[in-house]
Short mmCIF file of C-alpha atoms in Angstrom, two decimals:
data_model
loop_
_atom_site.label_atom_id
_atom_site.label_comp_id
_atom_site.label_asym_id
_atom_site.label_seq_id
_atom_site.Cartn_x
_atom_site.Cartn_y
_atom_site.Cartn_z
CA ALA Q 160 -0.23 -0.18 0.21
CA SER Q 161 2.68 2.47 0.80
CA LEU Q 162 4.35 1.50 -2.35
CA LYS Q 163 1.65 2.37 -4.51
CA THR Q 164 0.91 5.51 -2.81
CA SER Q 165 4.18 6.57 -3.22
CA LYS Q 166 4.40 5.74 -6.74
CA HIS Q 167 0.94 7.53 -7.12
CA THR Q 168 2.69 10.61 -5.38
CA CYS Q 169 5.77 10.69 -7.87
CA ILE Q 170 3.36 10.47 -10.71
CA GLU Q 171 1.22 13.55 -9.42
CA HIS Q 172 4.01 15.53 -8.92
CA ASP Q 173 5.59 14.77 -12.48
CA ILE Q 174 2.13 15.57 -13.74
CA ARG Q 175 2.34 18.98 -11.83
CA ASN Q 176 5.87 19.79 -12.74
CA ILE Q 177 5.39 18.99 -16.75
CA ILE Q 178 2.05 20.78 -17.13
CA SER Q 179 2.86 23.72 -14.72
CA LYS Q 180 6.33 24.53 -16.79
CA THR Q 181 4.46 24.05 -20.33
CA VAL Q 182 1.92 26.43 -19.86
CA SER Q 183 3.91 28.70 -17.77
CA LYS Q 184 6.28 28.81 -21.00
CA GLN Q 185 3.54 29.20 -23.26
CA ILE Q 186 2.07 32.34 -21.27
CA MET Q 187 5.64 33.80 -20.76
CA TYR Q 188 6.66 33.45 -24.53
CA GLN Q 189 3.42 35.40 -25.38
CA ARG Q 190 3.33 37.94 -22.57
CA TYR Q 191 7.26 38.88 -22.82
CA LYS Q 192 8.56 37.67 -25.94
CA ARG Q 193 5.89 37.88 -28.66
CA LEU Q 194 4.26 40.64 -27.11
CA LYS Q 195 7.35 43.03 -26.01
CA HIS Q 196 5.29 46.10 -25.16
CA LYS Q 197 3.12 46.94 -22.09
CA VAL Q 198 0.58 48.62 -24.46
CA ALA Q 199 0.20 45.79 -26.55
CA ARG Q 200 -0.06 43.22 -23.47
CA ARG Q 201 -2.82 45.43 -22.32
CA ILE Q 202 -4.85 45.78 -25.72
CA ILE Q 203 -4.51 42.33 -27.01
CA PRO Q 204 -7.28 39.94 -25.12
CA PHE Q 205 -5.61 36.97 -23.57
CA SER Q 206 -8.64 34.70 -25.26
CA LEU Q 207 -6.63 34.85 -28.43
CA PHE Q 208 -4.08 32.29 -26.68
CA ASP Q 209 -7.27 29.76 -26.93
CA LYS Q 210 -6.32 29.59 -30.86
CA PRO Q 211 -4.11 26.55 -32.10
CA SER Q 212 -1.75 29.20 -33.85
CA ARG Q 213 -0.83 30.85 -31.07
CA ILE Q 214 0.72 27.63 -29.23
CA LYS Q 215 4.30 27.78 -30.01
CA SER Q 216 6.35 24.44 -29.86
CA PHE Q 217 9.45 26.22 -29.34
CA ALA Q 218 8.46 28.28 -26.73
CA ASN Q 219 9.28 25.33 -24.48
CA ARG Q 220 12.83 25.82 -25.70
CA TRP Q 221 13.22 29.05 -24.31
CA ASN Q 222 15.72 29.29 -21.37
CA TYR Q 223 14.76 32.16 -18.83
CA ASN Q 224 17.83 31.57 -17.33
CA ASP Q 225 19.55 33.27 -20.31
CA TYR Q 226 17.23 36.15 -19.68
CA SER Q 227 16.91 39.03 -16.60
CA PRO Q 228 17.03 37.85 -13.37
CA LYS Q 229 13.58 39.61 -13.11
CA LEU Q 230 11.89 37.68 -15.88
CA ASN Q 231 13.18 34.39 -14.46
CA LYS Q 232 11.49 35.39 -10.97
CA ILE Q 233 8.20 36.07 -12.67
CA TYR Q 234 8.54 32.38 -14.60
CA LYS Q 235 9.23 30.74 -11.35
CA GLN Q 236 6.52 32.05 -9.67
CA LEU Q 237 3.99 31.85 -12.11
CA LYS Q 238 4.83 28.11 -12.80
CA GLU Q 239 4.35 27.75 -8.58
CA ASP Q 240 1.01 29.50 -8.46
CA ILE Q 241 0.10 26.95 -11.61
CA SER Q 242 1.14 23.94 -9.64
CA ASN Q 243 -0.43 25.06 -6.55
CA GLU Q 244 -3.61 25.42 -7.98
CA MET Q 245 -3.79 22.29 -10.08
CA VAL Q 246 -6.47 19.80 -9.44
CA ILE Q 247 -5.60 16.11 -10.58
CA LYS Q 248 -8.33 13.63 -10.48
CA ASP Q 249 -7.76 9.56 -11.81
CA GLY Q 250 -10.19 7.50 -12.81
CA VAL Q 251 -12.83 8.03 -16.18
CA ASN Q 252 -15.51 8.52 -13.84
CA ASP Q 253 -14.17 11.54 -11.70
CA VAL Q 254 -11.84 12.95 -14.31
CA THR Q 255 -15.11 12.77 -17.26
CA GLU Q 256 -17.83 14.47 -14.31
CA ARG Q 257 -14.95 17.19 -13.61
CA LEU Q 258 -14.73 18.12 -16.99
CA LEU Q 259 -18.69 17.87 -17.63
CA LEU Q 260 -19.44 20.43 -14.72
CA LEU Q 261 -16.98 22.54 -15.85
CA ALA Q 262 -18.17 22.78 -19.32
CA SER Q 263 -21.72 23.26 -17.87
CA GLY Q 264 -20.75 26.25 -15.56
CA LEU Q 265 -21.12 24.23 -12.63
CA LEU Q 266 -17.73 23.75 -11.00
CA GLU Q 267 -17.43 24.94 -7.71
CA ARG Q 268 -19.17 28.23 -8.69
CA LYS Q 269 -21.45 30.45 -6.25
CA ILE Q 270 -24.08 30.67 -8.69
CA PHE Q 271 -25.35 28.96 -11.62
CA ARG Q 272 -25.12 31.92 -14.67
CA PRO Q 273 -26.29 29.64 -18.17
CA PHE Q 274 -27.08 33.24 -19.87
CA SER Q 275 -23.78 34.63 -19.41
CA SER Q 276 -21.35 34.48 -22.77
CA ARG Q 277 -18.48 35.26 -20.45
CA ASP Q 278 -19.02 31.87 -18.71
CA SER Q 279 -19.94 29.72 -21.67
CA HIS Q 280 -16.56 31.13 -23.19
CA VAL Q 281 -14.97 28.03 -21.49
CA MET Q 282 -17.11 25.79 -24.34
CA ALA Q 283 -14.88 27.26 -27.27
CA GLN Q 284 -11.73 26.21 -25.41
CA LEU Q 285 -13.18 22.96 -24.90
CA LYS Q 286 -14.01 22.66 -28.91
CA GLN Q 287 -10.60 23.81 -29.73
CA SER Q 288 -9.22 21.30 -27.34
CA ALA Q 289 -11.25 18.15 -28.73
CA THR Q 290 -10.37 19.53 -32.45
CA GLY Q 291 -6.76 19.65 -31.52
CA ALA Q 292 -7.01 16.02 -30.49
CA LEU Q 293 -8.56 15.03 -33.74
CA ARG Q 294 -6.00 16.69 -35.83
CA LYS Q 295 -3.00 15.19 -33.92
CA SER Q 296 -4.79 11.79 -34.28
CA TYR Q 297 -5.09 12.26 -37.67
CA THR Q 298 -1.28 13.05 -37.91
CA LEU Q 299 -0.20 10.26 -35.90
CA LYS Q 300 -2.34 8.03 -38.26
CA SER Q 301 -0.74 9.36 -41.40
CA LEU Q 302 2.54 8.89 -39.78
CA ASN Q 303 1.74 5.41 -39.52
CA GLU Q 304 0.14 4.76 -42.75
CA ASP Q 305 2.93 6.73 -44.81
CA ASN Q 306 6.18 6.56 -43.17
CA ASN Q 307 7.80 3.38 -44.11
CA MET Q 308 11.21 4.48 -42.41
CA LEU Q 309 9.39 4.47 -38.99
CA LEU Q 310 10.66 1.87 -36.34
CA TYR Q 311 8.26 -0.68 -35.35
CA ASN Q 312 8.22 0.44 -31.41
CA HIS Q 313 7.91 3.94 -32.68
CA GLN Q 314 4.52 2.94 -34.73
CA ASN Q 315 3.38 0.81 -31.56
CA ASN Q 316 3.71 3.94 -29.50
CA ASN Q 317 1.91 5.98 -31.92
CA LYS Q 318 -0.85 3.62 -31.90
CA ASN Q 319 -1.27 3.82 -28.37
CA GLU Q 320 -1.15 7.58 -28.25
CA GLN Q 321 -3.79 7.45 -31.02
CA HIS Q 322 -6.06 5.19 -28.73
CA ASN Q 323 -5.38 7.86 -25.67
CA ILE Q 324 -6.39 10.85 -28.19
CA ARG Q 325 -9.61 8.75 -29.12
CA TYR Q 326 -10.63 8.62 -25.34
CA ILE Q 327 -9.58 12.13 -24.91
CA LYS Q 328 -11.79 13.54 -27.58
CA MET Q 329 -14.42 11.19 -26.54
CA ILE Q 330 -14.36 12.86 -23.39
CA PHE Q 331 -14.35 16.42 -24.67
CA ASP Q 332 -17.02 15.69 -26.94
CA ALA Q 333 -19.18 14.54 -23.58
CA ALA Q 334 -18.34 17.61 -21.94
CA LEU Q 335 -19.25 19.90 -25.14
CA GLN Q 336 -22.97 18.12 -24.77
CA ALA Q 337 -22.92 18.72 -21.19
CA GLY Q 338 -21.97 22.13 -21.55
CA LYS Q 339 -25.02 22.74 -24.34
CA ALA Q 340 -27.74 20.64 -22.26
CA SER Q 341 -27.34 22.41 -19.31
CA ARG Q 342 -27.97 25.59 -20.76
CA SER Q 343 -31.06 24.49 -23.01
CA SER Q 344 -34.46 24.79 -21.60
CA LYS Q 345 -35.59 21.96 -23.76
CA VAL Q 346 -33.48 19.78 -21.12
CA VAL Q 347 -33.37 21.72 -18.38
CA PRO Q 348 -37.19 23.31 -18.35
CA ILE Q 349 -36.68 25.45 -14.91
CA LEU Q 350 -34.20 27.82 -17.24
CA ASP Q 351 -37.16 29.30 -18.62
CA GLU Q 352 -38.32 30.62 -15.39
CA LEU Q 353 -34.95 31.34 -14.31
CA ARG Q 354 -34.33 33.19 -17.48
CA ASP Q 355 -37.30 35.31 -16.75
CA GLN Q 356 -36.29 36.39 -13.25
CA SER Q 357 -32.51 37.03 -14.25
CA LYS Q 358 -31.21 40.61 -14.37
CA GLY Q 359 -28.60 40.13 -17.09
CA ALA Q 360 -26.56 37.00 -16.79
CA ASP Q 361 -27.12 36.51 -12.69
CA GLY Q 362 -30.61 34.98 -11.64
CA PRO Q 363 -32.05 34.82 -8.10
CA ILE Q 364 -29.52 32.84 -5.78
CA LYS Q 365 -31.85 30.44 -4.87
CA LEU Q 366 -33.70 29.68 -8.19
CA SER Q 367 -30.08 29.41 -9.52
CA LYS Q 368 -29.34 26.63 -7.07
CA ILE Q 369 -32.32 24.96 -7.99
CA ALA Q 370 -31.63 25.03 -11.46
CA ALA Q 371 -28.35 24.19 -11.04
CA GLU Q 372 -29.26 20.63 -9.43
CA SER Q 373 -31.85 20.21 -11.91
CA ALA Q 374 -28.88 20.67 -14.71
CA LYS Q 375 -26.96 17.95 -12.89
CA THR Q 376 -29.67 15.71 -13.16
CA LEU Q 377 -30.94 16.37 -16.29
CA ALA Q 378 -27.98 17.29 -18.37
CA ILE Q 379 -24.79 16.03 -16.52
CA LYS Q 380 -25.70 12.69 -15.33
CA PRO Q 381 -27.01 11.08 -18.52
CA VAL Q 382 -24.20 12.41 -20.69
CA LEU Q 383 -21.68 11.37 -17.91
CA LYS Q 384 -23.15 7.57 -17.69
CA ALA Q 385 -23.23 7.40 -21.52
CA CYS Q 386 -19.71 8.35 -21.56
CA VAL Q 387 -18.48 6.19 -19.10
CA ALA Q 388 -20.08 3.11 -20.44
CA ARG Q 389 -18.76 4.12 -23.97
CA PHE Q 390 -15.32 4.23 -22.53
CA LYS Q 391 -15.67 0.73 -20.82
CA ALA Q 392 -17.07 -0.48 -24.04
CA MET Q 393 -13.93 0.67 -26.28
CA GLU Q 394 -11.44 -0.46 -23.31
CA ALA Q 395 -13.41 -3.94 -23.26
CA SER Q 396 -13.40 -4.31 -27.35
CA GLU Q 397 -9.60 -3.64 -27.00
CA SER Q 398 -8.84 -6.05 -24.44
CA ILE Q 399 -10.97 -8.72 -25.84
CA ALA Q 400 -9.26 -8.29 -29.32
CA ALA Q 401 -5.99 -8.39 -27.67
CA LEU Q 402 -6.64 -11.35 -26.20
CA GLN Q 403 -8.23 -13.19 -29.00
CA SER Q 404 -4.65 -12.20 -30.97
CA SER Q 405 -2.66 -13.64 -28.29
CA ALA Q 406 -4.53 -16.98 -28.09
CA LYS Q 407 -4.70 -17.02 -31.92
CA SER Q 408 -1.01 -16.80 -31.98
CA LEU Q 409 -0.67 -19.82 -29.48
CA ALA Q 410 -3.06 -21.82 -31.74
CA ASP Q 411 -1.13 -20.86 -34.97
CA GLU Q 412 2.08 -21.75 -33.78
CA ALA Q 413 0.77 -25.47 -32.95
CA GLY Q 414 -0.88 -25.67 -35.94
CA ILE Q 415 -4.47 -25.51 -35.20
CA ASP Q 416 -7.12 -23.30 -36.44
CA LEU Q 417 -8.86 -21.21 -33.42
CA LYS Q 418 -12.39 -20.96 -35.64
CA ALA Q 419 -12.45 -24.35 -36.67
CA ASP Q 420 -13.65 -27.85 -35.16
CA ASP Q 421 -10.22 -28.49 -33.68
CA GLY Q 422 -10.16 -24.83 -31.49
CA LYS Q 423 -13.33 -25.41 -30.06
CA LEU Q 424 -11.71 -26.43 -26.55
CA LEU Q 425 -9.75 -23.44 -26.86
CA ARG Q 426 -12.67 -21.07 -27.54
CA ARG Q 427 -14.48 -22.53 -24.31
CA ILE Q 428 -11.58 -21.31 -22.24
CA LEU Q 429 -11.71 -17.95 -24.02
CA HIS Q 430 -15.32 -17.48 -23.72
CA GLN Q 431 -16.11 -16.49 -19.91
CA PRO Q 432 -13.16 -14.21 -20.09
CA MET Q 433 -14.51 -12.22 -22.96
CA VAL Q 434 -17.72 -12.18 -21.23
CA ASP Q 435 -16.12 -10.82 -18.28
CA LEU Q 436 -14.16 -8.28 -20.09
CA ARG Q 437 -17.98 -7.22 -21.87
CA ASP Q 438 -18.85 -6.80 -18.53
CA GLY Q 439 -16.18 -4.18 -17.48
CA LYS Q 440 -14.60 -6.87 -14.77
CA ASP Q 441 -10.91 -7.22 -14.81
CA ILE Q 442 -9.22 -10.90 -15.92
CA ASP Q 443 -5.95 -12.66 -15.52
CA LYS Q 444 -4.92 -12.63 -18.99
CA GLU Q 445 -1.53 -14.40 -18.47
CA ASN Q 446 -3.34 -17.72 -16.62
CA ILE Q 447 -5.90 -17.59 -19.47
CA LEU Q 448 -3.36 -17.70 -22.03
CA GLN Q 449 -1.46 -20.54 -19.77
CA MET Q 450 -4.77 -22.59 -19.59
CA ILE Q 451 -4.67 -22.46 -23.53
CA GLN Q 452 -0.94 -23.33 -23.94
CA THR Q 453 -1.72 -26.43 -21.72
CA GLU Q 454 -4.66 -27.46 -23.58
CA ILE Q 455 -2.91 -27.23 -26.62
CA ASP Q 456 0.03 -29.28 -24.93
CA LEU Q 457 -2.13 -31.70 -24.13
CA SER Q 458 -4.18 -31.88 -27.40
CA THR Q 459 -0.69 -32.41 -29.37
CA PHE Q 460 0.90 -34.75 -27.08
#
């Protein structure tokens, strides 16, 4: 238990360090390298940072130790502040729920403001993130298909990253769906009453709280449930395919056709583990493959 906790702490530390470092360097680059004049920094809105074209890969190579002590001090303080404010969630349910609440304007807010254009700006940011993830997925797919000079391990890493990107985009898409649903009176009927009683973006506090709970029930929970179920189904599908592939390799080595009559006993061994995977349960893959290998040895003895 202590080893697991220690490992988890190390991973969390690395995540905080990498993300705070990357984001800080992007901000510093935009504010002090690209926009050198104070007037320009005041006039140009930071929302322009949302555009993918503003994200510069070489910004991370900018060494602040080579610049003024004042600039380096600002960078270190910014990095520390971002790291301290960062919230790290683990598990598809917790991660997805937090992102859905964020998109809906319901995450740790004093008041639910579904009619505020300022609050709904997060939707534009999420859309950019989803588009960026999809674009990177296409890039990796193209590399795998077109570049024959890539090493096998590099191709496998790209494929794994493609799978991760698919998961990430799926969660972003769910967040966008929840964000739209939570601001729609067709999904959350009480919003019509809230709009009638609102002065600008803010409505009565009591009614806003009721609307927030209604949005969580009618807009957030159904999307969360569907997204988590889809996520688990995707994981199950990949795990089943991997198990079948490993079993087929063992059968092929022994000259057994897994789909034919001589592979019937092997298919029986695979049946229950595949049912368990579809139900979202864990299996002992190595033990199952060992059982298959034992059956092969007995049948070919």
